[in-house]
Amino acid sequence: MTIRDLGYKRYDGPRLPHRSRYRVLIGRTLSLAWASGLVKTAMILGMFPMVVCGVVIFFKVKAMQMIASQPMAAAAAGIKLDDASSWVFYCVYWCQLWFAFAMSVLVAAPAVSDDVRTGAFQFYFARPISRNHYLVGKMVPVGLLITIVCAAPGLALVLLRLGLCKTGAEAMKVLPMLGSTILYTLVYAATLALPPVALSALSRRSGTMQGAWAALFFFPWVLGEGMAAATGVSYAALVSIPTNLRLLGQYLYGMEPSYAIPWYYPAAVLAALLVGSAAVLLHRLDKVEVFT
Amino acid sequence: MSEPLVTTEKLCKWYGKVVGINDFTVTIPQGVTGLLGPNGAGKSTFIKLLIGALRPSKGTLRVLGERVWGNRLLLARIGYCPEHDGIYEDLTGTEFVAAMARLSGTPAAASRKLARETLEQLGLGAAADRRLGEYSKGMRQRAKLAQAMVHDPEVLLLDEPLTGCDPLARAQITQRIKELGKAGKAVLVSSHILHEVESMTPEILLVYKGQVLAEGNIYRIREMIDEHPHKIRVACDQPRVLAQQLIVSPDVHSVHFEQEGELVLETRNPDGCYPLIPKLALESGLKIRALTSPDNNLQAVFDYLTRERGPEGVAKAAVKAAGGGAP
């Protein structure tokens, strides 16, 4: 193999503005994530609960609509036509939690540490891209993938429920659930995306950071729920990320909360977690040096 | 007068308690400059400081007259070839180089075209669509070099660019670097292999244990090393006769024989000795076949400056060589 001397030719073509650089990073992160069989599996399997819940909602609503069409019988049986929000919440929280968590472990927890470990930083940060470009280039694809797993099933179920509405009044009754689902799944996805990415900025060992994220997710969950049950102090459960998500979801979907804790407590805990994670991430990226 | 490529003032970089580079005060001019030193000398640390991948612990650093850390606009003017691979192995050569071009602001379509052209120039045209994971060490090295050059930067910082290349590729990459220098690019190329650097440029920056030992023209540096006698090798028909006449000269420090038909003399006054040798040969009727100096190469300079002398000796040599004026 020889090097062909084609001579030096100056590049006189256009140069794009710096703000366009993050697109390359987004594309790169997405293609890397999609190359993983586990990510594809989590994405595909993550759609099954939606199918099951969709079937349940379909038949439940149809049955309720049949009964509700006979007001006397419905009143006698004490059945009211509801918006099926409990099933949407069940699907989004209890079913999607596992797939979204798997996605966060696979995609978010190694997002930055992988780049440090493989030496990709030395190529990225030798280019005219800022730490913020890099952050957007990482967070957008990670957030997108987790949001798809969190939000797509919930939104599909809400749309299904809306599609099953027979009257405008029924649709108006169901419509707020669309807003609740959008808000909830966005908070949900952010909670499962930002903290693990921030963790991944703390070390070059992807496996360690994946384990740390799993420990941070499950250990306080078991501890908090256990302490709340043992001591009767329900606020102890607030140390758990999933419990806070559950409480917030229960409030948003108008359900009875698992613990008698006002909604702003879990909201404040999750907000603190997100702000803290963002601060850690920005701080780390601002200080990052390429030692490879 | 063009802006120097690099100016530093008491630049230091520490990794905790480990000193990466210490008290670097240099001015590197435009053109091709060799950054030379053994492994662990601080070459890669210095280059990473130049691209803003590391933040200086102390001192000032300017590249093309601009500060470095966090200066995105400056980085658009720089092409960097890192020492370590760190290449995404799932990408093809074209995809990798094109992605790097796009990160430097080249539009997508132009990036692909430029990537192919650059890979072609570096002999990877046939392998451009193969995955980097299938590349040999030398091919990966050239792919890294291609990504450094693809966006046509003003400055090229090449960290050990010849590592892993076969001799032919080494020669051709060396030629390419010299051409880029002639085309007006500022090139700083690091190596621990002395003859490689010497074949690219006579301008060097010699570093050792995190310190600058010498900077400037290799021959000028050699002249400044006055603590070691200058060697002159004379190939002639009667070396012993010539030696008898040379040894009585006060300028000649010693004479010895290394090979048949050759003598090597040591002098502290080469300017006086060089005219003396042909004069004596002419007077004695001797035939001189060759007159060379084994000291006028990088290996000799490097040996002199880095010979085991302990930290004090190194510092002394550094002061002498970097001091510039006083021979």
JSON list of N, CA and C in Angstrom, two decimals, chain A residues 1-8 10-11 14-16 18 21 24 28 32 115 118 120 122-128 130-131 133 286 288-292, chain B residues 13 15 48 53 55 69 72-73 75 80 82 84-86 88 90-91 100 103-107 114 120-123 147 151-152 172-173 176 179 183 185:
[
{"chain": "A", "resi": 1, "resn": "MET", "atom": "N", "xyz": [0.85, -1.20, 0.00]},
{"chain": "A", "resi": 1, "resn": "MET", "atom": "CA", "xyz": [0.00, 0.00, 0.00]},
{"chain": "A", "resi": 1, "resn": "MET", "atom": "C", "xyz": [0.88, 1.25, 0.00]},
{"chain": "A", "resi": 2, "resn": "THR", "atom": "N", "xyz": [0.65, 2.11, -0.94]},
{"chain": "A", "resi": 2, "resn": "THR", "atom": "CA", "xyz": [1.49, 3.30, -1.02]},
{"chain": "A", "resi": 2, "resn": "THR", "atom": "C", "xyz": [0.65, 4.56, -0.86]},
{"chain": "A", "resi": 3, "resn": "ILE", "atom": "N", "xyz": [1.34, 5.62, -0.53]},
{"chain": "A", "resi": 3, "resn": "ILE", "atom": "CA", "xyz": [0.66, 6.90, -0.41]},
{"chain": "A", "resi": 3, "resn": "ILE", "atom": "C", "xyz": [0.77, 7.61, -1.75]},
{"chain": "A", "resi": 4, "resn": "ARG", "atom": "N", "xyz": [-0.37, 7.98, -2.30]},
{"chain": "A", "resi": 4, "resn": "ARG", "atom": "CA", "xyz": [-0.36, 8.63, -3.61]},
{"chain": "A", "resi": 4, "resn": "ARG", "atom": "C", "xyz": [-0.19, 10.13, -3.42]},
{"chain": "A", "resi": 5, "resn": "ASP", "atom": "N", "xyz": [0.77, 10.66, -4.13]},
{"chain": "A", "resi": 5, "resn": "ASP", "atom": "CA", "xyz": [1.00, 12.09, -4.02]},
{"chain": "A", "resi": 5, "resn": "ASP", "atom": "C", "xyz": [0.06, 12.83, -4.94]},
{"chain": "A", "resi": 6, "resn": "LEU", "atom": "N", "xyz": [-1.06, 13.28, -4.38]},
{"chain": "A", "resi": 6, "resn": "LEU", "atom": "CA", "xyz": [-2.02, 14.05, -5.17]},
{"chain": "A", "resi": 6, "resn": "LEU", "atom": "C", "xyz": [-1.82, 15.55, -4.95]},
{"chain": "A", "resi": 7, "resn": "GLY", "atom": "N", "xyz": [-0.78, 15.87, -4.18]},
{"chain": "A", "resi": 7, "resn": "GLY", "atom": "CA", "xyz": [-0.50, 17.28, -3.96]},
{"chain": "A", "resi": 7, "resn": "GLY", "atom": "C", "xyz": [-1.45, 17.91, -2.95]},
{"chain": "A", "resi": 8, "resn": "TYR", "atom": "N", "xyz": [-1.03, 19.03, -2.43]},
{"chain": "A", "resi": 8, "resn": "TYR", "atom": "CA", "xyz": [-1.85, 19.73, -1.45]},
{"chain": "A", "resi": 8, "resn": "TYR", "atom": "C", "xyz": [-2.85, 20.62, -2.17]},
{"chain": "A", "resi": 10, "resn": "ARG", "atom": "N", "xyz": [-5.93, 23.38, -1.34]},
{"chain": "A", "resi": 10, "resn": "ARG", "atom": "CA", "xyz": [-6.59, 24.16, -0.29]},
{"chain": "A", "resi": 10, "resn": "ARG", "atom": "C", "xyz": [-8.10, 23.99, -0.38]},
{"chain": "A", "resi": 11, "resn": "TYR", "atom": "N", "xyz": [-8.76, 23.85, 0.75]},
{"chain": "A", "resi": 11, "resn": "TYR", "atom": "CA", "xyz": [-10.23, 23.76, 0.77]},
{"chain": "A", "resi": 11, "resn": "TYR", "atom": "C", "xyz": [-10.81, 25.17, 0.81]},
{"chain": "A", "resi": 14, "resn": "PRO", "atom": "N", "xyz": [-17.47, 26.16, 1.78]},
{"chain": "A", "resi": 14, "resn": "PRO", "atom": "CA", "xyz": [-18.07, 26.86, 2.93]},
{"chain": "A", "resi": 14, "resn": "PRO", "atom": "C", "xyz": [-17.72, 26.19, 4.26]},
{"chain": "A", "resi": 15, "resn": "ARG", "atom": "N", "xyz": [-17.79, 26.96, 5.31]},
{"chain": "A", "resi": 15, "resn": "ARG", "atom": "CA", "xyz": [-17.63, 26.44, 6.67]},
{"chain": "A", "resi": 15, "resn": "ARG", "atom": "C", "xyz": [-18.93, 26.71, 7.41]},
{"chain": "A", "resi": 16, "resn": "LEU", "atom": "N", "xyz": [-19.45, 25.70, 8.04]},
{"chain": "A", "resi": 16, "resn": "LEU", "atom": "CA", "xyz": [-20.73, 25.85, 8.73]},
{"chain": "A", "resi": 16, "resn": "LEU", "atom": "C", "xyz": [-20.53, 26.54, 10.08]},
{"chain": "A", "resi": 18, "resn": "HIS", "atom": "N", "xyz": [-20.70, 27.26, 14.09]},
{"chain": "A", "resi": 18, "resn": "HIS", "atom": "CA", "xyz": [-20.39, 26.32, 15.17]},
{"chain": "A", "resi": 18, "resn": "HIS", "atom": "C", "xyz": [-21.62, 25.67, 15.78]},
{"chain": "A", "resi": 21, "resn": "ARG", "atom": "N", "xyz": [-22.68, 21.95, 15.04]},
{"chain": "A", "resi": 21, "resn": "ARG", "atom": "CA", "xyz": [-21.81, 20.80, 15.31]},
{"chain": "A", "resi": 21, "resn": "ARG", "atom": "C", "xyz": [-22.49, 19.69, 16.12]},
{"chain": "A", "resi": 24, "resn": "VAL", "atom": "N", "xyz": [-23.84, 16.36, 14.51]},
{"chain": "A", "resi": 24, "resn": "VAL", "atom": "CA", "xyz": [-22.95, 15.22, 14.24]},
{"chain": "A", "resi": 24, "resn": "VAL", "atom": "C", "xyz": [-22.88, 14.32, 15.48]},
{"chain": "A", "resi": 28, "resn": "ARG", "atom": "N", "xyz": [-24.13, 10.50, 15.89]},
{"chain": "A", "resi": 28, "resn": "ARG", "atom": "CA", "xyz": [-23.14, 9.50, 16.30]},
{"chain": "A", "resi": 28, "resn": "ARG", "atom": "C", "xyz": [-23.65, 8.72, 17.52]},
{"chain": "A", "resi": 32, "resn": "LEU", "atom": "N", "xyz": [-24.61, 4.74, 17.55]},
{"chain": "A", "resi": 32, "resn": "LEU", "atom": "CA", "xyz": [-23.90, 3.86, 18.49]},
{"chain": "A", "resi": 32, "resn": "LEU", "atom": "C", "xyz": [-24.90, 3.09, 19.35]},
{"chain": "A", "resi": 115, "resn": "ASP", "atom": "N", "xyz": [-16.94, 7.66, 26.07]},
{"chain": "A", "resi": 115, "resn": "ASP", "atom": "CA", "xyz": [-16.14, 8.56, 25.23]},
{"chain": "A", "resi": 115, "resn": "ASP", "atom": "C", "xyz": [-14.78, 8.83, 25.85]},
{"chain": "A", "resi": 118, "resn": "THR", "atom": "N", "xyz": [-12.75, 5.34, 25.53]},
{"chain": "A", "resi": 118, "resn": "THR", "atom": "CA", "xyz": [-12.30, 4.98, 24.18]},
{"chain": "A", "resi": 118, "resn": "THR", "atom": "C", "xyz": [-11.38, 6.02, 23.57]},
{"chain": "A", "resi": 120, "resn": "ALA", "atom": "N", "xyz": [-12.44, 8.99, 22.55]},
{"chain": "A", "resi": 120, "resn": "ALA", "atom": "CA", "xyz": [-13.16, 9.83, 21.59]},
{"chain": "A", "resi": 120, "resn": "ALA", "atom": "C", "xyz": [-13.08, 11.31, 21.99]},
{"chain": "A", "resi": 122, "resn": "GLN", "atom": "N", "xyz": [-10.56, 12.96, 22.79]},
{"chain": "A", "resi": 122, "resn": "GLN", "atom": "CA", "xyz": [-9.40, 13.62, 22.20]},
{"chain": "A", "resi": 122, "resn": "GLN", "atom": "C", "xyz": [-9.71, 14.09, 20.78]},
{"chain": "A", "resi": 123, "resn": "PHE", "atom": "N", "xyz": [-10.65, 13.42, 20.12]},
{"chain": "A", "resi": 123, "resn": "PHE", "atom": "CA", "xyz": [-11.05, 13.88, 18.78]},
{"chain": "A", "resi": 123, "resn": "PHE", "atom": "C", "xyz": [-12.08, 15.00, 18.90]},
{"chain": "A", "resi": 124, "resn": "TYR", "atom": "N", "xyz": [-13.06, 14.81, 19.78]},
{"chain": "A", "resi": 124, "resn": "TYR", "atom": "CA", "xyz": [-14.13, 15.81, 19.91]},
{"chain": "A", "resi": 124, "resn": "TYR", "atom": "C", "xyz": [-13.58, 17.16, 20.36]},
{"chain": "A", "resi": 125, "resn": "PHE", "atom": "N", "xyz": [-12.81, 17.13, 21.47]},
{"chain": "A", "resi": 125, "resn": "PHE", "atom": "CA", "xyz": [-12.42, 18.40, 22.06]},
{"chain": "A", "resi": 125, "resn": "PHE", "atom": "C", "xyz": [-11.18, 19.02, 21.41]},
{"chain": "A", "resi": 126, "resn": "ALA", "atom": "N", "xyz": [-10.68, 18.36, 20.38]},
{"chain": "A", "resi": 126, "resn": "ALA", "atom": "CA", "xyz": [-9.67, 19.02, 19.55]},
{"chain": "A", "resi": 126, "resn": "ALA", "atom": "C", "xyz": [-10.35, 19.74, 18.40]},
{"chain": "A", "resi": 127, "resn": "ARG", "atom": "N", "xyz": [-11.67, 19.66, 18.36]},
{"chain": "A", "resi": 127, "resn": "ARG", "atom": "CA", "xyz": [-12.46, 20.31, 17.31]},
{"chain": "A", "resi": 127, "resn": "ARG", "atom": "C", "xyz": [-13.16, 21.53, 17.89]},
{"chain": "A", "resi": 128, "resn": "PRO", "atom": "N", "xyz": [-13.65, 22.38, 17.02]},
{"chain": "A", "resi": 128, "resn": "PRO", "atom": "CA", "xyz": [-14.31, 23.59, 17.55]},
{"chain": "A", "resi": 128, "resn": "PRO", "atom": "C", "xyz": [-15.71, 23.31, 18.07]},
{"chain": "A", "resi": 130, "resn": "SER", "atom": "N", "xyz": [-17.99, 23.08, 21.65]},
{"chain": "A", "resi": 130, "resn": "SER", "atom": "CA", "xyz": [-17.91, 23.46, 23.06]},
{"chain": "A", "resi": 130, "resn": "SER", "atom": "C", "xyz": [-18.41, 22.31, 23.92]},
{"chain": "A", "resi": 131, "resn": "ARG", "atom": "N", "xyz": [-18.20, 22.46, 25.21]},
{"chain": "A", "resi": 131, "resn": "ARG", "atom": "CA", "xyz": [-18.73, 21.48, 26.16]},
{"chain": "A", "resi": 131, "resn": "ARG", "atom": "C", "xyz": [-20.25, 21.43, 26.06]},
{"chain": "A", "resi": 133, "resn": "HIS", "atom": "N", "xyz": [-22.08, 22.02, 23.32]},
{"chain": "A", "resi": 133, "resn": "HIS", "atom": "CA", "xyz": [-22.41, 21.24, 22.12]},
{"chain": "A", "resi": 133, "resn": "HIS", "atom": "C", "xyz": [-22.37, 19.75, 22.45]},
{"chain": "A", "resi": 286, "resn": "ASP", "atom": "N", "xyz": [-17.10, 21.06, 32.16]},
{"chain": "A", "resi": 286, "resn": "ASP", "atom": "CA", "xyz": [-16.33, 22.30, 32.11]},
{"chain": "A", "resi": 286, "resn": "ASP", "atom": "C", "xyz": [-14.88, 22.05, 32.52]},
{"chain": "A", "resi": 288, "resn": "VAL", "atom": "N", "xyz": [-13.34, 19.11, 32.28]},
{"chain": "A", "resi": 288, "resn": "VAL", "atom": "CA", "xyz": [-12.82, 17.86, 31.72]},
{"chain": "A", "resi": 288, "resn": "VAL", "atom": "C", "xyz": [-11.48, 18.09, 31.02]},
{"chain": "A", "resi": 289, "resn": "GLU", "atom": "N", "xyz": [-10.58, 17.17, 31.27]},
{"chain": "A", "resi": 289, "resn": "GLU", "atom": "CA", "xyz": [-9.31, 17.19, 30.59]},
{"chain": "A", "resi": 289, "resn": "GLU", "atom": "C", "xyz": [-9.12, 15.82, 29.95]},
{"chain": "A", "resi": 290, "resn": "VAL", "atom": "N", "xyz": [-8.42, 15.80, 28.85]},
{"chain": "A", "resi": 290, "resn": "VAL", "atom": "CA", "xyz": [-8.28, 14.56, 28.09]},
{"chain": "A", "resi": 290, "resn": "VAL", "atom": "C", "xyz": [-6.94, 13.94, 28.40]},
{"chain": "A", "resi": 291, "resn": "PHE", "atom": "N", "xyz": [-6.97, 12.91, 29.26]},
{"chain": "A", "resi": 291, "resn": "PHE", "atom": "CA", "xyz": [-5.72, 12.31, 29.72]},
{"chain": "A", "resi": 291, "resn": "PHE", "atom": "C", "xyz": [-5.29, 11.11, 28.87]},
{"chain": "A", "resi": 292, "resn": "THR", "atom": "N", "xyz": [-6.12, 10.70, 27.95]},
{"chain": "A", "resi": 292, "resn": "THR", "atom": "CA", "xyz": [-5.86, 9.46, 27.22]},
{"chain": "A", "resi": 292, "resn": "THR", "atom": "C", "xyz": [-4.46, 9.43, 26.63]},
{"chain": "B", "resi": 13, "resn": "LYS", "atom": "N", "xyz": [2.38, 21.91, 33.85]},
{"chain": "B", "resi": 13, "resn": "LYS", "atom": "CA", "xyz": [1.21, 21.04, 33.96]},
{"chain": "B", "resi": 13, "resn": "LYS", "atom": "C", "xyz": [1.55, 19.92, 34.93]},
{"chain": "B", "resi": 15, "resn": "TYR", "atom": "N", "xyz": [-0.01, 16.60, 37.11]},
{"chain": "B", "resi": 15, "resn": "TYR", "atom": "CA", "xyz": [-1.09, 15.64, 37.33]},
{"chain": "B", "resi": 15, "resn": "TYR", "atom": "C", "xyz": [-1.01, 15.23, 38.79]},
{"chain": "B", "resi": 48, "resn": "LYS", "atom": "N", "xyz": [-1.26, 18.33, 24.03]},
{"chain": "B", "resi": 48, "resn": "LYS", "atom": "CA", "xyz": [-2.65, 18.42, 24.55]},
{"chain": "B", "resi": 48, "resn": "LYS", "atom": "C", "xyz": [-2.93, 19.79, 25.17]},
{"chain": "B", "resi": 53, "resn": "ALA", "atom": "N", "xyz": [-6.95, 20.43, 25.34]},
{"chain": "B", "resi": 53, "resn": "ALA", "atom": "CA", "xyz": [-7.47, 19.21, 25.97]},
{"chain": "B", "resi": 53, "resn": "ALA", "atom": "C", "xyz": [-7.04, 19.14, 27.43]},
{"chain": "B", "resi": 55, "resn": "ARG", "atom": "N", "xyz": [-5.72, 21.71, 30.75]},
{"chain": "B", "resi": 55, "resn": "ARG", "atom": "CA", "xyz": [-5.66, 23.11, 31.21]},
{"chain": "B", "resi": 55, "resn": "ARG", "atom": "C", "xyz": [-4.32, 23.32, 31.92]},
{"chain": "B", "resi": 69, "resn": "TRP", "atom": "N", "xyz": [-7.36, 27.47, 26.06]},
{"chain": "B", "resi": 69, "resn": "TRP", "atom": "CA", "xyz": [-8.41, 26.76, 26.82]},
{"chain": "B", "resi": 69, "resn": "TRP", "atom": "C", "xyz": [-9.77, 27.40, 26.54]},
{"chain": "B", "resi": 72, "resn": "ARG", "atom": "N", "xyz": [-12.90, 27.94, 21.08]},
{"chain": "B", "resi": 72, "resn": "ARG", "atom": "CA", "xyz": [-13.39, 27.11, 19.98]},
{"chain": "B", "resi": 72, "resn": "ARG", "atom": "C", "xyz": [-12.92, 27.61, 18.62]},
{"chain": "B", "resi": 73, "resn": "LEU", "atom": "N", "xyz": [-12.91, 28.93, 18.46]},
{"chain": "B", "resi": 73, "resn": "LEU", "atom": "CA", "xyz": [-12.56, 29.48, 17.16]},
{"chain": "B", "resi": 73, "resn": "LEU", "atom": "C", "xyz": [-11.13, 29.11, 16.77]},
{"chain": "B", "resi": 75, "resn": "LEU", "atom": "N", "xyz": [-9.63, 26.37, 17.69]},
{"chain": "B", "resi": 75, "resn": "LEU", "atom": "CA", "xyz": [-9.58, 24.94, 17.36]},
{"chain": "B", "resi": 75, "resn": "LEU", "atom": "C", "xyz": [-10.01, 24.67, 15.92]},
{"chain": "B", "resi": 80, "resn": "TYR", "atom": "N", "xyz": [-5.43, 17.99, 14.70]},
{"chain": "B", "resi": 80, "resn": "TYR", "atom": "CA", "xyz": [-4.68, 17.28, 15.73]},
{"chain": "B", "resi": 80, "resn": "TYR", "atom": "C", "xyz": [-4.72, 15.78, 15.46]},
{"chain": "B", "resi": 82, "resn": "PRO", "atom": "N", "xyz": [-3.88, 12.52, 17.38]},
{"chain": "B", "resi": 82, "resn": "PRO", "atom": "CA", "xyz": [-3.47, 12.04, 18.70]},
{"chain": "B", "resi": 82, "resn": "PRO", "atom": "C", "xyz": [-2.59, 10.80, 18.60]},
{"chain": "B", "resi": 84, "resn": "HIS", "atom": "N", "xyz": [-2.82, 8.15, 20.73]},
{"chain": "B", "resi": 84, "resn": "HIS", "atom": "CA", "xyz": [-3.60, 6.94, 20.98]},
{"chain": "B", "resi": 84, "resn": "HIS", "atom": "C", "xyz": [-4.73, 6.82, 19.96]},
{"chain": "B", "resi": 85, "resn": "ASP", "atom": "N", "xyz": [-5.15, 5.59, 19.75]},
{"chain": "B", "resi": 85, "resn": "ASP", "atom": "CA", "xyz": [-6.15, 5.32, 18.73]},
{"chain": "B", "resi": 85, "resn": "ASP", "atom": "C", "xyz": [-7.50, 5.97, 19.05]},
{"chain": "B", "resi": 86, "resn": "GLY", "atom": "N", "xyz": [-8.22, 5.40, 20.00]},
{"chain": "B", "resi": 86, "resn": "GLY", "atom": "CA", "xyz": [-9.51, 5.97, 20.39]},
{"chain": "B", "resi": 86, "resn": "GLY", "atom": "C", "xyz": [-10.46, 6.15, 19.23]},
{"chain": "B", "resi": 88, "resn": "TYR", "atom": "N", "xyz": [-13.61, 4.98, 16.87]},
{"chain": "B", "resi": 88, "resn": "TYR", "atom": "CA", "xyz": [-14.80, 4.12, 16.88]},
{"chain": "B", "resi": 88, "resn": "TYR", "atom": "C", "xyz": [-14.65, 3.06, 15.79]},
{"chain": "B", "resi": 90, "resn": "ASP", "atom": "N", "xyz": [-16.57, 0.80, 14.69]},
{"chain": "B", "resi": 90, "resn": "ASP", "atom": "CA", "xyz": [-17.70, 0.43, 13.84]},
{"chain": "B", "resi": 90, "resn": "ASP", "atom": "C", "xyz": [-17.82, 1.36, 12.63]},
{"chain": "B", "resi": 91, "resn": "LEU", "atom": "N", "xyz": [-17.09, 2.44, 12.63]},
{"chain": "B", "resi": 91, "resn": "LEU", "atom": "CA", "xyz": [-17.17, 3.38, 11.50]},
{"chain": "B", "resi": 91, "resn": "LEU", "atom": "C", "xyz": [-16.21, 2.96, 10.39]},
{"chain": "B", "resi": 100, "resn": "MET", "atom": "N", "xyz": [-15.36, 13.81, 11.41]},
{"chain": "B", "resi": 100, "resn": "MET", "atom": "CA", "xyz": [-14.42, 14.76, 12.00]},
{"chain": "B", "resi": 100, "resn": "MET", "atom": "C", "xyz": [-14.40, 16.07, 11.20]},
{"chain": "B", "resi": 103, "resn": "LEU", "atom": "N", "xyz": [-17.42, 18.00, 12.17]},
{"chain": "B", "resi": 103, "resn": "LEU", "atom": "CA", "xyz": [-17.25, 18.64, 13.48]},
{"chain": "B", "resi": 103, "resn": "LEU", "atom": "C", "xyz": [-16.40, 19.91, 13.38]},
{"chain": "B", "resi": 104, "resn": "SER", "atom": "N", "xyz": [-15.63, 20.01, 12.32]},
{"chain": "B", "resi": 104, "resn": "SER", "atom": "CA", "xyz": [-14.83, 21.22, 12.12]},
{"chain": "B", "resi": 104, "resn": "SER", "atom": "C", "xyz": [-15.55, 22.22, 11.23]},
{"chain": "B", "resi": 105, "resn": "GLY", "atom": "N", "xyz": [-16.79, 21.92, 10.85]},
{"chain": "B", "resi": 105, "resn": "GLY", "atom": "CA", "xyz": [-17.59, 22.91, 10.15]},
{"chain": "B", "resi": 105, "resn": "GLY", "atom": "C", "xyz": [-17.72, 22.71, 8.66]},
{"chain": "B", "resi": 106, "resn": "THR", "atom": "N", "xyz": [-17.22, 21.61, 8.14]},
{"chain": "B", "resi": 106, "resn": "THR", "atom": "CA", "xyz": [-17.36, 21.37, 6.72]},
{"chain": "B", "resi": 106, "resn": "THR", "atom": "C", "xyz": [-18.75, 20.78, 6.45]},
{"chain": "B", "resi": 107, "resn": "PRO", "atom": "N", "xyz": [-19.46, 21.25, 5.43]},
{"chain": "B", "resi": 107, "resn": "PRO", "atom": "CA", "xyz": [-20.79, 20.69, 5.15]},
{"chain": "B", "resi": 107, "resn": "PRO", "atom": "C", "xyz": [-20.73, 19.18, 4.86]},
{"chain": "B", "resi": 114, "resn": "LEU", "atom": "N", "xyz": [-14.15, 15.31, 0.75]},
{"chain": "B", "resi": 114, "resn": "LEU", "atom": "CA", "xyz": [-12.82, 15.62, 1.29]},
{"chain": "B", "resi": 114, "resn": "LEU", "atom": "C", "xyz": [-12.22, 14.41, 2.01]},
{"chain": "B", "resi": 120, "resn": "GLU", "atom": "N", "xyz": [-7.39, 8.94, 0.21]},
{"chain": "B", "resi": 120, "resn": "GLU", "atom": "CA", "xyz": [-6.70, 8.54, -1.03]},
{"chain": "B", "resi": 120, "resn": "GLU", "atom": "C", "xyz": [-5.26, 9.05, -1.01]},
{"chain": "B", "resi": 121, "resn": "GLN", "atom": "N", "xyz": [-5.09, 10.29, -0.61]},
{"chain": "B", "resi": 121, "resn": "GLN", "atom": "CA", "xyz": [-3.74, 10.86, -0.55]},
{"chain": "B", "resi": 121, "resn": "GLN", "atom": "C", "xyz": [-2.84, 10.09, 0.39]},
{"chain": "B", "resi": 122, "resn": "LEU", "atom": "N", "xyz": [-3.44, 9.53, 1.42]},
{"chain": "B", "resi": 122, "resn": "LEU", "atom": "CA", "xyz": [-2.63, 8.81, 2.41]},
{"chain": "B", "resi": 122, "resn": "LEU", "atom": "C", "xyz": [-2.61, 7.31, 2.15]},
{"chain": "B", "resi": 123, "resn": "GLY", "atom": "N", "xyz": [-3.03, 6.92, 0.97]},
{"chain": "B", "resi": 123, "resn": "GLY", "atom": "CA", "xyz": [-2.92, 5.51, 0.58]},
{"chain": "B", "resi": 123, "resn": "GLY", "atom": "C", "xyz": [-4.00, 4.62, 1.13]},
{"chain": "B", "resi": 147, "resn": "GLN", "atom": "N", "xyz": [-7.85, 12.50, 9.43]},
{"chain": "B", "resi": 147, "resn": "GLN", "atom": "CA", "xyz": [-8.84, 13.33, 10.12]},
{"chain": "B", "resi": 147, "resn": "GLN", "atom": "C", "xyz": [-8.23, 14.65, 10.61]},
{"chain": "B", "resi": 151, "resn": "HIS", "atom": "N", "xyz": [-9.87, 18.98, 7.17]},
{"chain": "B", "resi": 151, "resn": "HIS", "atom": "CA", "xyz": [-10.55, 20.27, 7.11]},
{"chain": "B", "resi": 151, "resn": "HIS", "atom": "C", "xyz": [-9.62, 21.41, 6.75]},
{"chain": "B", "resi": 152, "resn": "ASP", "atom": "N", "xyz": [-8.43, 21.06, 6.26]},
{"chain": "B", "resi": 152, "resn": "ASP", "atom": "CA", "xyz": [-7.45, 22.04, 5.78]},
{"chain": "B", "resi": 152, "resn": "ASP", "atom": "C", "xyz": [-7.13, 23.07, 6.86]},
{"chain": "B", "resi": 172, "resn": "GLN", "atom": "N", "xyz": [6.83, 8.30, 3.15]},
{"chain": "B", "resi": 172, "resn": "GLN", "atom": "CA", "xyz": [5.85, 9.08, 2.40]},
{"chain": "B", "resi": 172, "resn": "GLN", "atom": "C", "xyz": [5.09, 10.06, 3.30]},
{"chain": "B", "resi": 173, "resn": "ILE", "atom": "N", "xyz": [4.82, 9.64, 4.53]},
{"chain": "B", "resi": 173, "resn": "ILE", "atom": "CA", "xyz": [4.18, 10.58, 5.46]},
{"chain": "B", "resi": 173, "resn": "ILE", "atom": "C", "xyz": [5.15, 11.73, 5.78]},
{"chain": "B", "resi": 176, "resn": "ARG", "atom": "N", "xyz": [4.97, 14.05, 3.04]},
{"chain": "B", "resi": 176, "resn": "ARG", "atom": "CA", "xyz": [3.71, 14.80, 3.09]},
{"chain": "B", "resi": 176, "resn": "ARG", "atom": "C", "xyz": [3.81, 15.94, 4.11]},
{"chain": "B", "resi": 179, "resn": "GLU", "atom": "N", "xyz": [5.82, 18.69, 2.70]},
{"chain": "B", "resi": 179, "resn": "GLU", "atom": "CA", "xyz": [5.04, 19.43, 1.69]},
{"chain": "B", "resi": 179, "resn": "GLU", "atom": "C", "xyz": [4.05, 20.39, 2.36]},
{"chain": "B", "resi": 183, "resn": "ALA", "atom": "N", "xyz": [3.70, 24.31, 2.00]},
{"chain": "B", "resi": 183, "resn": "ALA", "atom": "CA", "xyz": [2.42, 24.93, 1.58]},
{"chain": "B", "resi": 183, "resn": "ALA", "atom": "C", "xyz": [1.96, 25.99, 2.57]},
{"chain": "B", "resi": 185, "resn": "LYS", "atom": "N", "xyz": [1.68, 25.59, 5.99]},
{"chain": "B", "resi": 185, "resn": "LYS", "atom": "CA", "xyz": [1.10, 25.10, 7.24]},
{"chain": "B", "resi": 185, "resn": "LYS", "atom": "C", "xyz": [2.15, 25.15, 8.35]}
]
